Amino acid sequence: MMAKHFESLSQWVAKSAMVLAALFLVLMALHVSLDVGLRYLFGKSFTGTLEFVSFYYMVAVVFLPLAYVELQREHISVDVLVGRLPPVAQLTLYLFASTLGLLYFGMLCYQSYLDAVRATVRMETAMANFTFYLWPSRWALPVGFAAMCLAILANMIKALQQRQAL
């Protein structure tokens, strides 16, 4: 019963992050389209389009959907050798690889959280023609990595329940 709640929580977090990433993707498309249209029609463009696209939109679009992709098991994987092993060996290797992934993304989450806190405290900015705050975009990384850890853990629990590699 507890596993179902954890899986539901993981799916909710992953889907929420995916929706947020999709929203940033739409905003990026609108922002760039308006900028190009203004430049073409009036010879002027928005100040900071490059900064917004590079530091806000792209960061969110890349890091927030990681957990959703993991839950859908759509990350790139090659199982030419592992597919020929017995199911118990496949499950063992899957759990080992998932544990490594959990450690890796856990460390990334921890370090990016520390970086985000440091950037927020310092009100980190980028060098531009105007004051451009970087610190809000720093939070996309720990959120994406934490959601990824939840997704990996949910998939591990699911694999253990089904007694087969996913």
PDB file of C-alpha atoms in Angstrom:
ATOM      1  CA  MET A   1       0.000   0.000   0.000  1.00  0.00           C
ATOM      2  CA  MET A   2       2.813   2.390   0.897  1.00  0.00           C
ATOM      3  CA  ALA A   3       4.521   1.575  -2.412  1.00  0.00           C
ATOM      4  CA  LYS A   4       1.418   2.692  -4.335  1.00  0.00           C
ATOM      5  CA  HIS A   5       1.396   6.031  -2.513  1.00  0.00           C
ATOM      6  CA  PHE A   6       5.095   6.502  -3.235  1.00  0.00           C
ATOM      7  CA  GLU A   7       4.558   5.653  -6.911  1.00  0.00           C
ATOM      8  CA  SER A   8       1.620   8.073  -7.084  1.00  0.00           C
ATOM      9  CA  LEU A   9       3.705  10.820  -5.459  1.00  0.00           C
ATOM     10  CA  SER A  10       6.569  10.174  -7.858  1.00  0.00           C
ATOM     11  CA  GLN A  11       4.232  10.301 -10.863  1.00  0.00           C
ATOM     12  CA  TRP A  12       2.614  13.523  -9.625  1.00  0.00           C
ATOM     13  CA  VAL A  13       5.996  15.201  -9.113  1.00  0.00           C
ATOM     14  CA  ALA A  14       7.278  14.007 -12.494  1.00  0.00           C
ATOM     15  CA  LYS A  15       4.142  15.121 -14.334  1.00  0.00           C
ATOM     16  CA  SER A  16       4.137  18.488 -12.566  1.00  0.00           C
ATOM     17  CA  ALA A  17       7.764  19.070 -13.527  1.00  0.00           C
ATOM     18  CA  MET A  18       6.974  18.007 -17.085  1.00  0.00           C
ATOM     19  CA  VAL A  19       4.051  20.454 -17.291  1.00  0.00           C
ATOM     20  CA  LEU A  20       6.282  23.218 -15.955  1.00  0.00           C
ATOM     21  CA  ALA A  21       8.936  22.359 -18.551  1.00  0.00           C
ATOM     22  CA  ALA A  22       6.282  22.403 -21.291  1.00  0.00           C
ATOM     23  CA  LEU A  23       5.148  25.819 -20.074  1.00  0.00           C
ATOM     24  CA  PHE A  24       8.726  27.112 -20.298  1.00  0.00           C
ATOM     25  CA  LEU A  25       8.996  25.629 -23.786  1.00  0.00           C
ATOM     26  CA  VAL A  26       5.870  27.503 -24.901  1.00  0.00           C
ATOM     27  CA  LEU A  27       7.140  30.704 -23.277  1.00  0.00           C
ATOM     28  CA  MET A  28      10.469  30.301 -25.047  1.00  0.00           C
ATOM     29  CA  ALA A  29       8.768  29.805 -28.412  1.00  0.00           C
ATOM     30  CA  LEU A  30       6.566  32.859 -27.877  1.00  0.00           C
ATOM     31  CA  HIS A  31       9.455  34.996 -26.640  1.00  0.00           C
ATOM     32  CA  VAL A  32      11.718  34.115 -29.570  1.00  0.00           C
ATOM     33  CA  SER A  33       8.879  34.452 -32.112  1.00  0.00           C
ATOM     34  CA  LEU A  34       7.937  37.884 -30.784  1.00  0.00           C
ATOM     35  CA  ASP A  35      11.564  38.954 -30.784  1.00  0.00           C
ATOM     36  CA  VAL A  36      12.063  37.864 -34.394  1.00  0.00           C
ATOM     37  CA  GLY A  37       8.758  39.446 -35.434  1.00  0.00           C
ATOM     38  CA  LEU A  38       9.600  42.761 -33.781  1.00  0.00           C
ATOM     39  CA  ARG A  39      13.055  42.779 -35.317  1.00  0.00           C
ATOM     40  CA  TYR A  40      11.669  41.981 -38.766  1.00  0.00           C
ATOM     41  CA  LEU A  41       8.739  44.406 -38.670  1.00  0.00           C
ATOM     42  CA  PHE A  42      10.095  47.312 -36.624  1.00  0.00           C
ATOM     43  CA  GLY A  43      13.861  46.819 -36.550  1.00  0.00           C
ATOM     44  CA  LYS A  44      13.843  46.501 -32.734  1.00  0.00           C
ATOM     45  CA  SER A  45      13.983  43.491 -30.458  1.00  0.00           C
ATOM     46  CA  PHE A  46      13.470  42.607 -26.823  1.00  0.00           C
ATOM     47  CA  THR A  47      16.366  43.291 -24.534  1.00  0.00           C
ATOM     48  CA  GLY A  48      17.637  40.094 -22.971  1.00  0.00           C
ATOM     49  CA  THR A  49      16.109  37.475 -25.237  1.00  0.00           C
ATOM     50  CA  LEU A  50      19.396  35.577 -25.391  1.00  0.00           C
ATOM     51  CA  GLU A  51      19.747  35.665 -21.603  1.00  0.00           C
ATOM     52  CA  PHE A  52      16.182  34.533 -20.945  1.00  0.00           C
ATOM     53  CA  VAL A  53      16.419  31.700 -23.449  1.00  0.00           C
ATOM     54  CA  SER A  54      19.869  30.555 -22.314  1.00  0.00           C
ATOM     55  CA  PHE A  55      19.546  30.892 -18.564  1.00  0.00           C
ATOM     56  CA  TYR A  56      15.847  30.353 -17.844  1.00  0.00           C
ATOM     57  CA  TYR A  57      13.960  28.557 -20.584  1.00  0.00           C
ATOM     58  CA  MET A  58      16.604  26.085 -21.738  1.00  0.00           C
ATOM     59  CA  VAL A  59      17.636  25.107 -18.217  1.00  0.00           C
ATOM     60  CA  ALA A  60      14.042  24.328 -17.243  1.00  0.00           C
ATOM     61  CA  VAL A  61      13.299  22.501 -20.502  1.00  0.00           C
ATOM     62  CA  VAL A  62      16.348  20.249 -20.084  1.00  0.00           C
ATOM     63  CA  PHE A  63      16.335  19.429 -16.370  1.00  0.00           C
ATOM     64  CA  LEU A  64      12.687  19.371 -15.285  1.00  0.00           C
ATOM     65  CA  PRO A  65      11.468  16.509 -17.542  1.00  0.00           C
ATOM     66  CA  LEU A  66      14.169  14.040 -16.437  1.00  0.00           C
ATOM     67  CA  ALA A  67      11.910  12.274 -13.935  1.00  0.00           C
ATOM     68  CA  TYR A  68       9.015  11.901 -16.353  1.00  0.00           C
ATOM     69  CA  VAL A  69      11.305  10.333 -18.938  1.00  0.00           C
ATOM     70  CA  GLU A  70      12.630   7.950 -16.280  1.00  0.00           C
ATOM     71  CA  LEU A  71       9.157   6.886 -15.174  1.00  0.00           C
ATOM     72  CA  GLN A  72       8.238   6.205 -18.799  1.00  0.00           C
ATOM     73  CA  ARG A  73      11.509   4.226 -19.083  1.00  0.00           C
ATOM     74  CA  GLU A  74      12.414   6.237 -22.180  1.00  0.00           C
ATOM     75  CA  HIS A  75      16.036   7.033 -21.344  1.00  0.00           C
ATOM     76  CA  ILE A  76      18.520   5.481 -23.733  1.00  0.00           C
ATOM     77  CA  SER A  77      19.486   1.966 -22.716  1.00  0.00           C
ATOM     78  CA  VAL A  78      21.314  -0.813 -24.502  1.00  0.00           C
ATOM     79  CA  ASP A  79      20.599  -4.312 -23.270  1.00  0.00           C
ATOM     80  CA  VAL A  80      22.183  -6.500 -25.938  1.00  0.00           C
ATOM     81  CA  LEU A  81      24.097  -8.550 -23.384  1.00  0.00           C
ATOM     82  CA  VAL A  82      21.794  -8.206 -20.375  1.00  0.00           C
ATOM     83  CA  GLY A  83      18.740  -9.313 -22.380  1.00  0.00           C
ATOM     84  CA  ARG A  84      20.338 -12.753 -22.768  1.00  0.00           C
ATOM     85  CA  LEU A  85      20.864 -13.270 -19.033  1.00  0.00           C
ATOM     86  CA  PRO A  86      18.408 -15.076 -16.747  1.00  0.00           C
ATOM     87  CA  PRO A  87      15.680 -12.882 -15.141  1.00  0.00           C
ATOM     88  CA  VAL A  88      17.321 -12.952 -11.702  1.00  0.00           C
ATOM     89  CA  ALA A  89      20.600 -11.642 -13.137  1.00  0.00           C
ATOM     90  CA  GLN A  90      18.698  -8.994 -15.128  1.00  0.00           C
ATOM     91  CA  LEU A  91      16.917  -7.839 -11.956  1.00  0.00           C
ATOM     92  CA  THR A  92      20.183  -7.782 -10.005  1.00  0.00           C
ATOM     93  CA  LEU A  93      21.931  -5.706 -12.662  1.00  0.00           C
ATOM     94  CA  TYR A  94      18.909  -3.407 -12.968  1.00  0.00           C
ATOM     95  CA  LEU A  95      18.885  -2.775  -9.211  1.00  0.00           C
ATOM     96  CA  PHE A  96      22.658  -2.232  -9.213  1.00  0.00           C
ATOM     97  CA  ALA A  97      22.425   0.269 -12.086  1.00  0.00           C
ATOM     98  CA  SER A  98      19.472   1.998 -10.417  1.00  0.00           C
ATOM     99  CA  THR A  99      21.416   2.263  -7.164  1.00  0.00           C
ATOM    100  CA  LEU A 100      24.302   3.875  -9.053  1.00  0.00           C
ATOM    101  CA  GLY A 101      21.839   6.242 -10.727  1.00  0.00           C
ATOM    102  CA  LEU A 102      20.310   7.090  -7.366  1.00  0.00           C
ATOM    103  CA  LEU A 103      23.733   7.884  -5.915  1.00  0.00           C
ATOM    104  CA  TYR A 104      24.740   9.910  -8.964  1.00  0.00           C
ATOM    105  CA  PHE A 105      21.576  11.993  -9.156  1.00  0.00           C
ATOM    106  CA  GLY A 106      21.480  12.281  -5.375  1.00  0.00           C
ATOM    107  CA  MET A 107      24.941  13.832  -5.386  1.00  0.00           C
ATOM    108  CA  LEU A 108      23.973  16.114  -8.266  1.00  0.00           C
ATOM    109  CA  CYS A 109      20.840  17.138  -6.352  1.00  0.00           C
ATOM    110  CA  TYR A 110      22.791  17.882  -3.193  1.00  0.00           C
ATOM    111  CA  GLN A 111      25.500  19.911  -4.937  1.00  0.00           C
ATOM    112  CA  SER A 112      23.072  21.821  -7.152  1.00  0.00           C
ATOM    113  CA  TYR A 113      20.972  22.585  -4.061  1.00  0.00           C
ATOM    114  CA  LEU A 114      24.034  24.057  -2.336  1.00  0.00           C
ATOM    115  CA  ASP A 115      24.822  26.055  -5.488  1.00  0.00           C
ATOM    116  CA  ALA A 116      21.228  27.311  -5.717  1.00  0.00           C
ATOM    117  CA  VAL A 117      21.225  28.411  -2.074  1.00  0.00           C
ATOM    118  CA  ARG A 118      24.560  30.182  -2.532  1.00  0.00           C
ATOM    119  CA  ALA A 119      23.335  31.896  -5.717  1.00  0.00           C
ATOM    120  CA  THR A 120      20.090  32.951  -4.015  1.00  0.00           C
ATOM    121  CA  VAL A 121      21.875  34.396  -0.999  1.00  0.00           C
ATOM    122  CA  ARG A 122      24.240  36.351  -3.259  1.00  0.00           C
ATOM    123  CA  MET A 123      21.405  37.332  -5.636  1.00  0.00           C
ATOM    124  CA  GLU A 124      23.595  36.053  -8.471  1.00  0.00           C
ATOM    125  CA  THR A 125      23.450  38.016 -11.722  1.00  0.00           C
ATOM    126  CA  ALA A 126      24.845  37.599 -15.227  1.00  0.00           C
ATOM    127  CA  MET A 127      26.848  40.179 -17.094  1.00  0.00           C
ATOM    128  CA  ALA A 128      24.398  41.862 -19.458  1.00  0.00           C
ATOM    129  CA  ASN A 129      23.219  45.299 -20.551  1.00  0.00           C
ATOM    130  CA  PHE A 130      20.765  45.183 -17.661  1.00  0.00           C
ATOM    131  CA  THR A 131      20.494  43.514 -14.271  1.00  0.00           C
ATOM    132  CA  PHE A 132      19.737  39.880 -15.061  1.00  0.00           C
ATOM    133  CA  TYR A 133      19.230  37.583 -12.075  1.00  0.00           C
ATOM    134  CA  LEU A 134      20.534  34.058 -12.527  1.00  0.00           C
ATOM    135  CA  TRP A 135      19.607  32.666  -9.139  1.00  0.00           C
ATOM    136  CA  PRO A 136      15.996  31.658  -9.973  1.00  0.00           C
ATOM    137  CA  SER A 137      17.155  29.351 -12.769  1.00  0.00           C
ATOM    138  CA  ARG A 138      19.579  27.628 -10.406  1.00  0.00           C
ATOM    139  CA  TRP A 139      16.619  25.996  -8.643  1.00  0.00           C
ATOM    140  CA  ALA A 140      15.567  23.991 -11.715  1.00  0.00           C
ATOM    141  CA  LEU A 141      18.525  21.651 -11.258  1.00  0.00           C
ATOM    142  CA  PRO A 142      17.907  20.449  -7.683  1.00  0.00           C
ATOM    143  CA  VAL A 143      14.182  20.169  -8.401  1.00  0.00           C
ATOM    144  CA  GLY A 144      14.832  18.111 -11.534  1.00  0.00           C
ATOM    145  CA  PHE A 145      17.436  15.929  -9.848  1.00  0.00           C
ATOM    146  CA  ALA A 146      15.269  15.340  -6.756  1.00  0.00           C
ATOM    147  CA  ALA A 147      12.350  14.344  -8.981  1.00  0.00           C
ATOM    148  CA  MET A 148      14.715  12.027 -10.863  1.00  0.00           C
ATOM    149  CA  CYS A 149      15.745  10.370  -7.592  1.00  0.00           C
ATOM    150  CA  LEU A 150      12.088   9.830  -6.718  1.00  0.00           C
ATOM    151  CA  ALA A 151      11.452   8.313 -10.150  1.00  0.00           C
ATOM    152  CA  ILE A 152      14.439   5.959  -9.910  1.00  0.00           C
ATOM    153  CA  LEU A 153      13.340   4.857  -6.452  1.00  0.00           C
ATOM    154  CA  ALA A 154       9.760   4.294  -7.652  1.00  0.00           C
ATOM    155  CA  ASN A 155      11.037   2.190 -10.560  1.00  0.00           C
ATOM    156  CA  MET A 156      13.248   0.183  -8.206  1.00  0.00           C
ATOM    157  CA  ILE A 157      10.288  -0.551  -5.930  1.00  0.00           C
ATOM    158  CA  LYS A 158       8.174  -1.504  -8.939  1.00  0.00           C
ATOM    159  CA  ALA A 159      10.911  -3.854 -10.217  1.00  0.00           C
ATOM    160  CA  LEU A 160      11.186  -5.505  -6.807  1.00  0.00           C
ATOM    161  CA  GLN A 161       7.422  -5.962  -6.605  1.00  0.00           C
ATOM    162  CA  GLN A 162       7.257  -7.463 -10.095  1.00  0.00           C
ATOM    163  CA  ARG A 163      10.483  -9.411  -9.495  1.00  0.00           C
ATOM    164  CA  GLN A 164      11.803  -8.457 -12.902  1.00  0.00           C
ATOM    165  CA  ALA A 165      13.926  -5.733 -14.426  1.00  0.00           C
ATOM    166  CA  LEU A 166      12.004  -2.875 -16.013  1.00  0.00           C
TER     167      LEU A 166
END
